[in-house]
Coordinates of C-alpha atoms and ligand atoms in Angstrom, one line a residue:
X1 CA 10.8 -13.5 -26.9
X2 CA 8.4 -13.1 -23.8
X3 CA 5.3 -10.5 -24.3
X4 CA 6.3 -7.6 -22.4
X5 CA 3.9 -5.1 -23.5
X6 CA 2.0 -3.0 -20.5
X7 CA -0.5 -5.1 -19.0
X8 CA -3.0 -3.5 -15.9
X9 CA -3.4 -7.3 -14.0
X10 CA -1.1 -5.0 -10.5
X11 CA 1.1 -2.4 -10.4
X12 CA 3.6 -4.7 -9.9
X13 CA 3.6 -5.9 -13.2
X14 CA 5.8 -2.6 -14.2
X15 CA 9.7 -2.1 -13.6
X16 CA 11.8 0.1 -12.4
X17 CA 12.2 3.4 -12.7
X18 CA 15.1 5.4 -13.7
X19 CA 15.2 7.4 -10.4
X20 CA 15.5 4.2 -8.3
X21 CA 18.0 2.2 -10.5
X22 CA 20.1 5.5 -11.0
X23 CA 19.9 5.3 -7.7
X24 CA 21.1 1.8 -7.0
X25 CA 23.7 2.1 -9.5
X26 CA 25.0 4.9 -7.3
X27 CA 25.2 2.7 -4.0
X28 CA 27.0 -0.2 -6.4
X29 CA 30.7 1.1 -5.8
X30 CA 33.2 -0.6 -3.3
X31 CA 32.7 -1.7 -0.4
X32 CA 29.9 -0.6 2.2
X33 CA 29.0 -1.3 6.1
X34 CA 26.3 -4.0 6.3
X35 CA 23.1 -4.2 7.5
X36 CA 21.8 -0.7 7.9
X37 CA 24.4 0.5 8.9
X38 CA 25.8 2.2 5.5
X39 CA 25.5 6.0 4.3
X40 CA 22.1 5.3 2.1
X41 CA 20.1 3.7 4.5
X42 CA 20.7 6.8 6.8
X43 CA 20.1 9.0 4.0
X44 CA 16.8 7.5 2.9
X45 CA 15.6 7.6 6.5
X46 CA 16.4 11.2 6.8
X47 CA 14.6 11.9 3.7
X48 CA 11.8 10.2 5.0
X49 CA 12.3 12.6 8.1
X50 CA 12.3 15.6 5.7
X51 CA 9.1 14.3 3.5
X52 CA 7.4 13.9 6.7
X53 CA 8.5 16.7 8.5
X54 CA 9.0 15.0 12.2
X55 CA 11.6 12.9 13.3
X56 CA 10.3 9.5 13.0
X57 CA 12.0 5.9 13.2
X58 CA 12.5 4.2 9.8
X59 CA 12.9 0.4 9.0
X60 CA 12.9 -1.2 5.7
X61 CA 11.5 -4.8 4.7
X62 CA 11.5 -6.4 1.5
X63 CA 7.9 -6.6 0.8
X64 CA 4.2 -5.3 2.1
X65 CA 3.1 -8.5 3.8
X66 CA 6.1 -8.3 6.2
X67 CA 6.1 -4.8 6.1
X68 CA 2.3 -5.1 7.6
X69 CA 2.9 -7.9 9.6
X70 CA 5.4 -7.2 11.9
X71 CA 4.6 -3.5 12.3
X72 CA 1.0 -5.1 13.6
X73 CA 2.7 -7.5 15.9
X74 CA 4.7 -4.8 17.2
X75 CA 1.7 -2.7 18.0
X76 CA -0.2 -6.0 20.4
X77 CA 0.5 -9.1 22.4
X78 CA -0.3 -12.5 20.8
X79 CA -3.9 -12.0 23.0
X80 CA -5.0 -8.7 21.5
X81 CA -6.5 -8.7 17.9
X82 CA -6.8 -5.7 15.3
X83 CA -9.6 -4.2 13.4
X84 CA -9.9 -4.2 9.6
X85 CA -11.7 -4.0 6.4
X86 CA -12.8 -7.6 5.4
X87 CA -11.3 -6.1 2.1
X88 CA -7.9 -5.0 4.0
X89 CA -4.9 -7.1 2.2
X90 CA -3.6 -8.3 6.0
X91 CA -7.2 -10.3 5.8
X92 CA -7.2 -11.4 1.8
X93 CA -4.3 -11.5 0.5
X94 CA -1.2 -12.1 3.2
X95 CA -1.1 -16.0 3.9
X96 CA -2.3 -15.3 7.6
X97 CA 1.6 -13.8 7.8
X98 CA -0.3 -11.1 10.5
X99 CA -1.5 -13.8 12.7
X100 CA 1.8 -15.8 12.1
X101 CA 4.2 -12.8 13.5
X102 CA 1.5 -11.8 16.4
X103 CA 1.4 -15.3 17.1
X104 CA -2.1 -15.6 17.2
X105 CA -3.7 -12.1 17.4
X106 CA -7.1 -12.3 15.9
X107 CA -7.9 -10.0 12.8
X108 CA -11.3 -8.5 13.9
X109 CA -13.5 -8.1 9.7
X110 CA -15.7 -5.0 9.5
X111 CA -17.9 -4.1 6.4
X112 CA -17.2 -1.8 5.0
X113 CA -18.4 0.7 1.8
X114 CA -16.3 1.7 -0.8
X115 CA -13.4 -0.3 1.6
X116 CA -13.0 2.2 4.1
X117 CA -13.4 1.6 8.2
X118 CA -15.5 4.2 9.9
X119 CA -15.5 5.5 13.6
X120 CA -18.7 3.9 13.9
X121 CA -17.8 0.7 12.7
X122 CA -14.4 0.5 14.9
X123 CA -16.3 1.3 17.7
X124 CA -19.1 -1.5 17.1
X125 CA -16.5 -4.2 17.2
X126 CA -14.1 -3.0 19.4
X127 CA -17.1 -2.5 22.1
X128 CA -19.1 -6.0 20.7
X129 CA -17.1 -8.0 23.3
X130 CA -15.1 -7.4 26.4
X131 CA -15.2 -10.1 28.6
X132 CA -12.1 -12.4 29.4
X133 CA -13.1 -14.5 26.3
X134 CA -12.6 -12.2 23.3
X135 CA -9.2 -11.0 22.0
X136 CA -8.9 -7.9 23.3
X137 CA -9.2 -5.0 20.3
X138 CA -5.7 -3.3 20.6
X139 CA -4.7 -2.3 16.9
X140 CA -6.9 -0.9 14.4
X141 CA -5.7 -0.6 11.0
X142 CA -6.7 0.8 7.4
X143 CA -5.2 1.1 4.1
X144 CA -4.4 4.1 2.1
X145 CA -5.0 3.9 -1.0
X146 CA -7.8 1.2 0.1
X147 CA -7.9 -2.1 -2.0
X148 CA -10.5 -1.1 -4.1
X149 CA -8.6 2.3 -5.6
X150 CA -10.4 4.6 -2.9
X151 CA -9.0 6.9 -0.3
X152 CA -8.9 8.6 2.8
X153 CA -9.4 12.3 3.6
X154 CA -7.1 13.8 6.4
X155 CA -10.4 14.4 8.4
X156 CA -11.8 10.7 7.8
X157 CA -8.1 9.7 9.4
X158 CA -8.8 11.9 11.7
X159 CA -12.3 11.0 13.0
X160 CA -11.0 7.1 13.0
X161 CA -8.0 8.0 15.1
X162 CA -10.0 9.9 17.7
X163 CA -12.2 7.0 18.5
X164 CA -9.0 5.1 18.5
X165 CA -7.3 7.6 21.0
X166 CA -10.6 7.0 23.2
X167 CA -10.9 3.1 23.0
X168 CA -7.1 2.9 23.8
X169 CA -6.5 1.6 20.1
X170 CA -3.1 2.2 18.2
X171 CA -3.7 3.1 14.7
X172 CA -1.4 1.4 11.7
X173 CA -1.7 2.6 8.1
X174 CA -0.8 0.3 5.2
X175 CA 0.6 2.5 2.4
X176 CA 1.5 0.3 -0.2
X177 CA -0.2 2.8 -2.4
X178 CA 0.3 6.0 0.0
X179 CA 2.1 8.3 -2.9
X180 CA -0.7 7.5 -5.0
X181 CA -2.8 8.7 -2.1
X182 CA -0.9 11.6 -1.5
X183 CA -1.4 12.5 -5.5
X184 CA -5.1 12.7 -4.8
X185 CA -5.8 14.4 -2.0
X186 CA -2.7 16.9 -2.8
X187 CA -2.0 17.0 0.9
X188 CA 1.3 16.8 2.8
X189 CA 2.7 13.3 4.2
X190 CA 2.1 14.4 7.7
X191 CA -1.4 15.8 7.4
X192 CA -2.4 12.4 6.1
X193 CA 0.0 10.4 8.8
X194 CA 1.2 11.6 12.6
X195 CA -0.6 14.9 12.0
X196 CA -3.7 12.6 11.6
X197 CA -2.8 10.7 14.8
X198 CA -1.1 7.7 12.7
X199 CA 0.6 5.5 14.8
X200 CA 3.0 3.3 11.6
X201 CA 3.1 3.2 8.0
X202 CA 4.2 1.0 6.0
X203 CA 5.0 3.4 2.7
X204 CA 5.0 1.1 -0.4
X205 CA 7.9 1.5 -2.7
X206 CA 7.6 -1.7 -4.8
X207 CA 4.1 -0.5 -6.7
X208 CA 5.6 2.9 -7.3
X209 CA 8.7 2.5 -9.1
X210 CA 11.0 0.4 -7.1
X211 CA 12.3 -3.0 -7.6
X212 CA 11.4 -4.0 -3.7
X213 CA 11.1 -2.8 -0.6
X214 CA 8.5 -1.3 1.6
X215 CA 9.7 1.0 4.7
X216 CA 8.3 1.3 8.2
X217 CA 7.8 4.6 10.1
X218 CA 7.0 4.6 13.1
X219 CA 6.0 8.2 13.9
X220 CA 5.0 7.1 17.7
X221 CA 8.8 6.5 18.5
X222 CA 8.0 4.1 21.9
X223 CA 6.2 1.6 19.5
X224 CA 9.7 0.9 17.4
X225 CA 11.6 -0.8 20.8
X226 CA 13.1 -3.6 19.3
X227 CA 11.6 -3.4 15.8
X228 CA 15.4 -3.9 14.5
X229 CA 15.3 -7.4 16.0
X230 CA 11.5 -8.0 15.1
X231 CA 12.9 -7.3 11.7
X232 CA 16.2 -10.0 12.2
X233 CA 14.0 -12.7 13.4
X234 CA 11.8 -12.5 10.6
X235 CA 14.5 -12.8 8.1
X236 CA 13.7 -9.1 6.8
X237 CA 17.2 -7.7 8.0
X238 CA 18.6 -6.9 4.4
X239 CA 22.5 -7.5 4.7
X240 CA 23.0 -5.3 1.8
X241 CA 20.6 -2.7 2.8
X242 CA 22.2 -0.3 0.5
X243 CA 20.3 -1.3 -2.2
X244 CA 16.5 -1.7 -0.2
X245 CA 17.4 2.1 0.8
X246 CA 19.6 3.4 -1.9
X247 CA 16.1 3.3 -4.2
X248 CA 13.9 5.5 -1.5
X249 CA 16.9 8.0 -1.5
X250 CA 16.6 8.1 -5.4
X251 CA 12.6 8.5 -5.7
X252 CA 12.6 11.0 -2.3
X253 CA 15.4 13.2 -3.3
X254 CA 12.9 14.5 -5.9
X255 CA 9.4 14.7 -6.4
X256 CA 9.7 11.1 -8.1
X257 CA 7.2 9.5 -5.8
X258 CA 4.7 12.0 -5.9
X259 CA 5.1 12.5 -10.1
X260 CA 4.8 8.8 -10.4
X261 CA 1.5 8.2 -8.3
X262 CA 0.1 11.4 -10.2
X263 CA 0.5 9.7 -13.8
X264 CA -0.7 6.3 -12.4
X265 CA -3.9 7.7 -10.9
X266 CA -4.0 10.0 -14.3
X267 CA -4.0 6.3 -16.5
X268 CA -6.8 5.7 -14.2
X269 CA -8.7 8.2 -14.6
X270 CA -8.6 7.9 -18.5
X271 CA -9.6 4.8 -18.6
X272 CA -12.1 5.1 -16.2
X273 CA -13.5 8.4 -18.9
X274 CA -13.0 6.1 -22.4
X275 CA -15.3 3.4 -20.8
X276 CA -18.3 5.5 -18.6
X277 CA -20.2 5.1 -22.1
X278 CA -19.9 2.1 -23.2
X279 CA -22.7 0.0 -22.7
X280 CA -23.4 -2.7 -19.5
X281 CA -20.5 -1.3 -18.2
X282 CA -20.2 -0.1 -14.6
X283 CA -17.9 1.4 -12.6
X284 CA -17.6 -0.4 -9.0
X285 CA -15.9 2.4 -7.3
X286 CA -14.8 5.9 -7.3
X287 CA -11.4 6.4 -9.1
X288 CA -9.9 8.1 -6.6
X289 CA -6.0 6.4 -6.9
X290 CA -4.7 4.1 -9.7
X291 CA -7.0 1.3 -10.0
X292 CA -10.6 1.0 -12.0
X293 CA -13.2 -1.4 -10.8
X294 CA -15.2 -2.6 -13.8
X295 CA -18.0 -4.8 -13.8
X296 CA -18.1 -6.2 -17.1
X297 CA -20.2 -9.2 -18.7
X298 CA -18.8 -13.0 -18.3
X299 CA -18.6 -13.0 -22.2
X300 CA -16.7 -9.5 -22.4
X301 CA -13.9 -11.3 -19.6
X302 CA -13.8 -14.2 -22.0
X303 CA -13.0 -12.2 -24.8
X304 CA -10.4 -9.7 -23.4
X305 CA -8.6 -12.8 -21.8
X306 CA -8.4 -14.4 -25.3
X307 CA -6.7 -11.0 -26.3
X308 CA -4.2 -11.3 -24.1
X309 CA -5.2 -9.2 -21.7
X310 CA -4.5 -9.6 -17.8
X311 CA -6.2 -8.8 -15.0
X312 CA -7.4 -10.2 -11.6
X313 CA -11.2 -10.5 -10.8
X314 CA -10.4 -11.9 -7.0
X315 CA -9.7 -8.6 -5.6
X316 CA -11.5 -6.4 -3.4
X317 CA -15.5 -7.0 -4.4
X318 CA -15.0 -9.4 -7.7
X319 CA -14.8 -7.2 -10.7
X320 CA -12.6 -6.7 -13.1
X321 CA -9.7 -4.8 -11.6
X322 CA -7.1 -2.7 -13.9
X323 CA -4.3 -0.8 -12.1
X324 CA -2.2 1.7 -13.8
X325 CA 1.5 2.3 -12.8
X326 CA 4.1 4.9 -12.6
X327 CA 5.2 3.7 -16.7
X328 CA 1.4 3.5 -17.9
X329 CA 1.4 4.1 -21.6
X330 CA -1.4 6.4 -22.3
X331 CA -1.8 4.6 -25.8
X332 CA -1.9 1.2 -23.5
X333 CA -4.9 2.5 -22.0
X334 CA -6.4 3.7 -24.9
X335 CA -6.4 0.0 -26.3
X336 CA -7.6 -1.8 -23.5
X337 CA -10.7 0.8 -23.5
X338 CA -11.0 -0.1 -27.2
X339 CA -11.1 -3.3 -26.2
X340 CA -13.1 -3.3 -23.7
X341 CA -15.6 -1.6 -25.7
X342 CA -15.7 -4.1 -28.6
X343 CA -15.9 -7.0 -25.9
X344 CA -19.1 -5.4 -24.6
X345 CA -20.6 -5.1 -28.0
X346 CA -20.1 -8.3 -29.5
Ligands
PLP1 C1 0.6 -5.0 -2.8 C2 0.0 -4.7 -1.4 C3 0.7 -4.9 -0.3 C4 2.1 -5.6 -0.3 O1 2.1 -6.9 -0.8 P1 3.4 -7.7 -1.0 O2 3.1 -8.6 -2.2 O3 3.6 -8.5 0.3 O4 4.5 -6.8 -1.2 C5 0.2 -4.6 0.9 N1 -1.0 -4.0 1.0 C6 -1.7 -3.7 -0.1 C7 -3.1 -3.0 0.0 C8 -1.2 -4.0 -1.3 O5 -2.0 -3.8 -2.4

């Protein structure tokens, strides 16, 4: 038998949830038009049209780096480059896949604190350079939730998007954690999107409770021309796309998405609480979605690994990073806090 108790290595590591597989169930009868053009993929983009009250254009890919990728291609020519944190996943953790689908545009790093880009740092390196030389800065683009379990206010969106609006920058937002983003701030979709001045998301479903699939609004409808074939050519076109939509209807319907991301960032927070004592232990980062920075001793990793335990230390700053999910067992966390405690001590 494989281990399959709860581990907190990615969010990912979790299932499905009934919601989306009810959901999929639903969409598995007879016979249905292909590739988008079926009853559930219109029915999960006007849900999304609903959630964020505008009437926005909605693709769906089959994961985050494609997601990201191609929605940032769409937004430049192969000559311009975009602005991120030297955290952002389209820098650390995508295979280049950005520069790939641009063909060639340049990802422009910024520090950043706490893994958030600020006006002043956008405008540092989209004004550093701006002879014939330099990719020209044409995309900026930030993640909510950031990679390091922080997140941003409406007006931090908002102050980024107005230096973008004067520097003649388009604005993307990677939301593979957006819901749990959402769950903090307990603000609408739009405030924290096009009522924000976001150009694209990319809204995660995969680490909140679907089996794949990330979807692609483009709120700025003149940015989506020929997205569909972007899409095609990339070998994201889903010829079944009942089932990469059919999920979305079944957490959107609802309040699925938002309930999920709440009880993942609440995991986080408790475990967050059971270790603030214990001592050597630090806390990298506010816990502001569902993920926990720790820094714990070289020893204290050894001896958690040995128990089993999971988790990645190449993310974001180094660390110890544990992400709770929409299925976190509360008693799960409480052990790995036990543990982590005991580890420190010995
Ligand atoms: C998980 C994740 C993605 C998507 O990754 P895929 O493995 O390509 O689905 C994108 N951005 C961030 C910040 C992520 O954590």
């Amino acid at each position: 038998m494989p281990d399959l108790s709860q581990q907190f290595a990615s969010d990912n590591y979790s299932g499905i949830c009934p919601e989306a597989w009810q959901a999929m169930a639903e969409a598995n009868q007879g016979h249905q038009r292909a590739y988008g053009d079926d009853e559930w993929t219109a029915r999960a983009a006007d849900h999304f049209r609903q959630l964020f009250n505008t009437d926005c254009e909605v693709f769906f890919a089959f994961n985050g780096t494609a997601a990201n990728s191609l929605a940032l291609a769409s937004l430049g020519q192969s000559y311009h480059s975009v602005i991120c944190s030297e955290t952002a996943h389209v820098e650390t953790d995508e295979c280049g896949a950005p520069e790939f689908f641009s063909n060639g545009s340049k990802l422009l790093l910024a520090k950043t604190e706490n893994g958030k880009l600020t006006p002043q740092a956008i405008r540092e390196i989209a004004l550093k350079r701006q002879d014939i030389h330099y990719p020209k800065p044409r995309v900026v683009t930030i993640t909510q939730a950031t990679e390091v379990g922080t997140v941003y206010t409406p007006a931090e969106v908002r102050a980024i998007s107005a230096v973008c609006k004067e520097l003649g920058l388009r604005l993307h937002m990677d939301g593979a954690r957006f819901s749990n983003a959402c769950a903090f701030l307990g603000c609408t979709p739009a405030e924290l999107t096009w009522q924000a001045g976001v150009d694209v998301l990319c809204f995660g479903g995969t680490k909140n409770g679907m089996a794949v699939g990330e979807a692609i609004l483009f709120f700025n409808k003149d940015l989506a021309e020929d997205f569909d074939y972007r899409c095609k050519q990339a070998g994201q076109l889903a010829s079944k796309m009942r089932y990469l939509s059919a999920p979305w209807v079944g957490i959107l319907q609802g309040d699925a998405w938002l309930r999920y991301a709440q009880h993942a960032n609440r995991c986080a927070r408790l475990l967050a609480e059971l270790v603030a004592d214990v001592p050597g232990v630090s806390l990298m980062f506010p816990v502001e979605a569902n993920g926990v920075f720790l820094q714990l001793s070289e020893p204290a990793l050894e001896i958690l690994r040995s128990k089993d335990w999971r988790f990645y230390t190449f993310i974001g700053a180094g660390g110890a990073r544990f992400m709770c999910s929409w299925d976190t067992d509360e008693q799960r966390v409480r052990q790995l806090a036990a543990d982590i405690r005991l580890a420190m001590n010995a």
